[in-house]
Amino acid sequence: MRGKVYTESEEATMDFSGLVFRACFTIMQNEAYGNKRAVYDIINYLGTIMHPFQDPKYKERMEKLAKMEKPQGKTANDVRIIEEKYTHDFMYGKYEALMDLAYRRGFLPATKNQHQREESNV
């Protein structure tokens, strides 16, 4: 006599709120340690998990960020500093756009600034 193993397959729903909060916490930790590379990787990770929820407002903000003009440096050191600043501004702009998207999709509670923006748009 042979035994049979039955497995139940349940479709799990993703808790995007938890993923977003965990990513935000990890970003704060890495900022405290000064680990910019990890912060940028996590921001890109957030972009990946929020991809199915992108809306026209998010895409518009990302297009504006992509069109940011890079100032030119005269020396190699100037170029490196400018690139670091540009990358920082772009990634934190993307992070802000992702947080606004997460709020609009209901994954995050509204902040005071978001409440004020909504009231002024009404």
PDB file of C-alpha atoms in Angstrom:
ATOM      1  CA  MET A   1       0.000   0.000   0.000  1.00  0.00           C
ATOM      2  CA  ARG A   2       1.381   3.362  -1.026  1.00  0.00           C
ATOM      3  CA  GLY A   3       0.603   6.641   0.616  1.00  0.00           C
ATOM      4  CA  LYS A   4      -0.436   9.669  -1.342  1.00  0.00           C
ATOM      5  CA  VAL A   5       0.593  13.167  -0.559  1.00  0.00           C
ATOM      6  CA  TYR A   6      -1.997  15.803  -1.183  1.00  0.00           C
ATOM      7  CA  THR A   7      -0.988  19.399  -1.333  1.00  0.00           C
ATOM      8  CA  GLU A   8      -3.299  22.316  -1.236  1.00  0.00           C
ATOM      9  CA  SER A   9      -2.600  25.047  -3.658  1.00  0.00           C
ATOM     10  CA  GLU A  10      -3.859  28.394  -2.512  1.00  0.00           C
ATOM     11  CA  GLU A  11      -3.567  31.546  -4.483  1.00  0.00           C
ATOM     12  CA  ALA A  12      -1.898  34.033  -2.185  1.00  0.00           C
ATOM     13  CA  THR A  13      -2.660  37.693  -2.514  1.00  0.00           C
ATOM     14  CA  MET A  14       0.308  39.995  -2.367  1.00  0.00           C
ATOM     15  CA  ASP A  15       0.362  42.541   0.399  1.00  0.00           C
ATOM     16  CA  PHE A  16       1.781  45.472  -1.540  1.00  0.00           C
ATOM     17  CA  SER A  17       1.400  47.793   1.435  1.00  0.00           C
ATOM     18  CA  GLY A  18       3.764  45.569   3.394  1.00  0.00           C
ATOM     19  CA  LEU A  19       6.237  45.431   0.525  1.00  0.00           C
ATOM     20  CA  VAL A  20       6.186  49.202   0.110  1.00  0.00           C
ATOM     21  CA  PHE A  21       6.609  49.840   3.850  1.00  0.00           C
ATOM     22  CA  ARG A  22       9.443  47.309   4.075  1.00  0.00           C
ATOM     23  CA  ALA A  23      11.208  48.896   1.099  1.00  0.00           C
ATOM     24  CA  CYS A  24      10.823  52.376   2.638  1.00  0.00           C
ATOM     25  CA  PHE A  25      12.250  51.135   5.928  1.00  0.00           C
ATOM     26  CA  THR A  26      15.198  49.518   4.132  1.00  0.00           C
ATOM     27  CA  ILE A  27      15.821  52.773   2.249  1.00  0.00           C
ATOM     28  CA  MET A  28      15.907  54.682   5.551  1.00  0.00           C
ATOM     29  CA  GLN A  29      18.339  52.156   7.038  1.00  0.00           C
ATOM     30  CA  ASN A  30      20.694  52.349   4.080  1.00  0.00           C
ATOM     31  CA  GLU A  31      20.517  56.150   4.038  1.00  0.00           C
ATOM     32  CA  ALA A  32      21.612  56.117   7.679  1.00  0.00           C
ATOM     33  CA  TYR A  33      24.608  53.960   6.729  1.00  0.00           C
ATOM     34  CA  GLY A  34      25.378  56.129   3.697  1.00  0.00           C
ATOM     35  CA  ASN A  35      24.898  53.225   1.286  1.00  0.00           C
ATOM     36  CA  LYS A  36      23.650  55.102  -1.797  1.00  0.00           C
ATOM     37  CA  ARG A  37      23.960  52.114  -4.128  1.00  0.00           C
ATOM     38  CA  ALA A  38      21.584  50.057  -1.973  1.00  0.00           C
ATOM     39  CA  VAL A  39      19.135  52.968  -1.751  1.00  0.00           C
ATOM     40  CA  TYR A  40      19.087  53.310  -5.542  1.00  0.00           C
ATOM     41  CA  ASP A  41      18.645  49.543  -5.971  1.00  0.00           C
ATOM     42  CA  ILE A  42      15.679  49.533  -3.592  1.00  0.00           C
ATOM     43  CA  ILE A  43      14.103  52.486  -5.395  1.00  0.00           C
ATOM     44  CA  ASN A  44      14.418  50.507  -8.637  1.00  0.00           C
ATOM     45  CA  TYR A  45      12.911  47.477  -6.844  1.00  0.00           C
ATOM     46  CA  LEU A  46       9.954  49.648  -5.810  1.00  0.00           C
ATOM     47  CA  GLY A  47       9.603  50.709  -9.440  1.00  0.00           C
ATOM     48  CA  THR A  48       9.479  47.048 -10.429  1.00  0.00           C
ATOM     49  CA  ILE A  49       6.820  45.994  -7.927  1.00  0.00           C
ATOM     50  CA  MET A  50       4.720  49.096  -8.635  1.00  0.00           C
ATOM     51  CA  HIS A  51       4.958  48.655 -12.414  1.00  0.00           C
ATOM     52  CA  PRO A  52       1.488  47.074 -12.846  1.00  0.00           C
ATOM     53  CA  PHE A  53      -0.065  50.040 -11.049  1.00  0.00           C
ATOM     54  CA  GLN A  54       1.550  52.858 -13.040  1.00  0.00           C
ATOM     55  CA  ASP A  55      -0.843  55.587 -14.071  1.00  0.00           C
ATOM     56  CA  PRO A  56      -0.559  58.601 -16.414  1.00  0.00           C
ATOM     57  CA  LYS A  57       0.490  60.937 -13.556  1.00  0.00           C
ATOM     58  CA  TYR A  58       3.419  58.677 -12.667  1.00  0.00           C
ATOM     59  CA  LYS A  59       4.489  58.309 -16.294  1.00  0.00           C
ATOM     60  CA  GLU A  60       4.312  62.084 -16.770  1.00  0.00           C
ATOM     61  CA  ARG A  61       6.537  62.696 -13.732  1.00  0.00           C
ATOM     62  CA  MET A  62       9.046  60.119 -14.941  1.00  0.00           C
ATOM     63  CA  GLU A  63       9.168  61.767 -18.374  1.00  0.00           C
ATOM     64  CA  LYS A  64       9.906  65.119 -16.711  1.00  0.00           C
ATOM     65  CA  LEU A  65      12.692  63.518 -14.683  1.00  0.00           C
ATOM     66  CA  ALA A  66      14.155  61.884 -17.780  1.00  0.00           C
ATOM     67  CA  LYS A  67      14.276  65.272 -19.507  1.00  0.00           C
ATOM     68  CA  MET A  68      16.311  66.879 -16.702  1.00  0.00           C
ATOM     69  CA  GLU A  69      19.284  68.588 -18.251  1.00  0.00           C
ATOM     70  CA  LYS A  70      22.727  67.463 -17.153  1.00  0.00           C
ATOM     71  CA  PRO A  71      25.138  70.333 -16.596  1.00  0.00           C
ATOM     72  CA  GLN A  72      28.581  69.784 -18.082  1.00  0.00           C
ATOM     73  CA  GLY A  73      31.727  69.715 -15.969  1.00  0.00           C
ATOM     74  CA  LYS A  74      35.108  71.033 -17.035  1.00  0.00           C
ATOM     75  CA  THR A  75      37.303  68.553 -15.202  1.00  0.00           C
ATOM     76  CA  ALA A  76      36.935  64.843 -14.497  1.00  0.00           C
ATOM     77  CA  ASN A  77      36.272  65.618 -10.845  1.00  0.00           C
ATOM     78  CA  ASP A  78      33.530  68.118 -11.776  1.00  0.00           C
ATOM     79  CA  VAL A  79      31.908  65.539 -14.061  1.00  0.00           C
ATOM     80  CA  ARG A  80      31.910  62.919 -11.284  1.00  0.00           C
ATOM     81  CA  ILE A  81      30.347  65.324  -8.778  1.00  0.00           C
ATOM     82  CA  ILE A  82      27.722  66.446 -11.303  1.00  0.00           C
ATOM     83  CA  GLU A  83      26.879  62.821 -12.189  1.00  0.00           C
ATOM     84  CA  GLU A  84      26.453  61.949  -8.503  1.00  0.00           C
ATOM     85  CA  LYS A  85      24.149  64.934  -7.948  1.00  0.00           C
ATOM     86  CA  TYR A  86      22.156  64.167 -11.110  1.00  0.00           C
ATOM     87  CA  THR A  87      21.753  60.510 -10.110  1.00  0.00           C
ATOM     88  CA  HIS A  88      20.710  61.517  -6.597  1.00  0.00           C
ATOM     89  CA  ASP A  89      18.137  64.023  -7.874  1.00  0.00           C
ATOM     90  CA  PHE A  90      16.759  61.567 -10.440  1.00  0.00           C
ATOM     91  CA  MET A  91      16.477  58.643  -8.013  1.00  0.00           C
ATOM     92  CA  TYR A  92      14.863  60.679  -5.249  1.00  0.00           C
ATOM     93  CA  GLY A  93      12.483  62.204  -7.793  1.00  0.00           C
ATOM     94  CA  LYS A  94      11.589  58.669  -8.859  1.00  0.00           C
ATOM     95  CA  TYR A  95      11.162  57.656  -5.205  1.00  0.00           C
ATOM     96  CA  GLU A  96       8.809  60.580  -4.587  1.00  0.00           C
ATOM     97  CA  ALA A  97       6.805  59.710  -7.715  1.00  0.00           C
ATOM     98  CA  LEU A  98       6.564  56.076  -6.574  1.00  0.00           C
ATOM     99  CA  MET A  99       5.371  57.102  -3.107  1.00  0.00           C
ATOM    100  CA  ASP A 100       2.689  59.326  -4.644  1.00  0.00           C
ATOM    101  CA  LEU A 101       1.673  56.419  -6.888  1.00  0.00           C
ATOM    102  CA  ALA A 102       1.512  54.065  -3.891  1.00  0.00           C
ATOM    103  CA  TYR A 103      -0.702  56.593  -2.115  1.00  0.00           C
ATOM    104  CA  ARG A 104      -3.005  56.995  -5.129  1.00  0.00           C
ATOM    105  CA  ARG A 105      -3.365  53.199  -5.384  1.00  0.00           C
ATOM    106  CA  GLY A 106      -4.187  52.901  -1.690  1.00  0.00           C
ATOM    107  CA  PHE A 107      -0.986  51.176  -0.518  1.00  0.00           C
ATOM    108  CA  LEU A 108       0.031  54.052   1.773  1.00  0.00           C
ATOM    109  CA  PRO A 109      -1.853  56.423   4.041  1.00  0.00           C
ATOM    110  CA  ALA A 110      -1.892  60.053   2.960  1.00  0.00           C
ATOM    111  CA  THR A 111       0.699  62.463   4.291  1.00  0.00           C
ATOM    112  CA  LYS A 112      -0.094  66.008   5.357  1.00  0.00           C
ATOM    113  CA  ASN A 113       1.314  67.372   2.070  1.00  0.00           C
ATOM    114  CA  GLN A 114      -0.810  64.991   0.005  1.00  0.00           C
ATOM    115  CA  HIS A 115      -3.946  66.071   1.867  1.00  0.00           C
ATOM    116  CA  GLN A 116      -3.117  69.718   1.190  1.00  0.00           C
ATOM    117  CA  ARG A 117      -2.485  69.047  -2.523  1.00  0.00           C
ATOM    118  CA  GLU A 118      -5.798  67.220  -2.864  1.00  0.00           C
ATOM    119  CA  GLU A 119      -7.717  70.018  -1.153  1.00  0.00           C
ATOM    120  CA  SER A 120      -6.143  72.640  -3.405  1.00  0.00           C
ATOM    121  CA  ASN A 121      -7.039  70.585  -6.520  1.00  0.00           C
ATOM    122  CA  VAL A 122     -10.726  70.430  -5.564  1.00  0.00           C
TER     123      VAL A 122
END
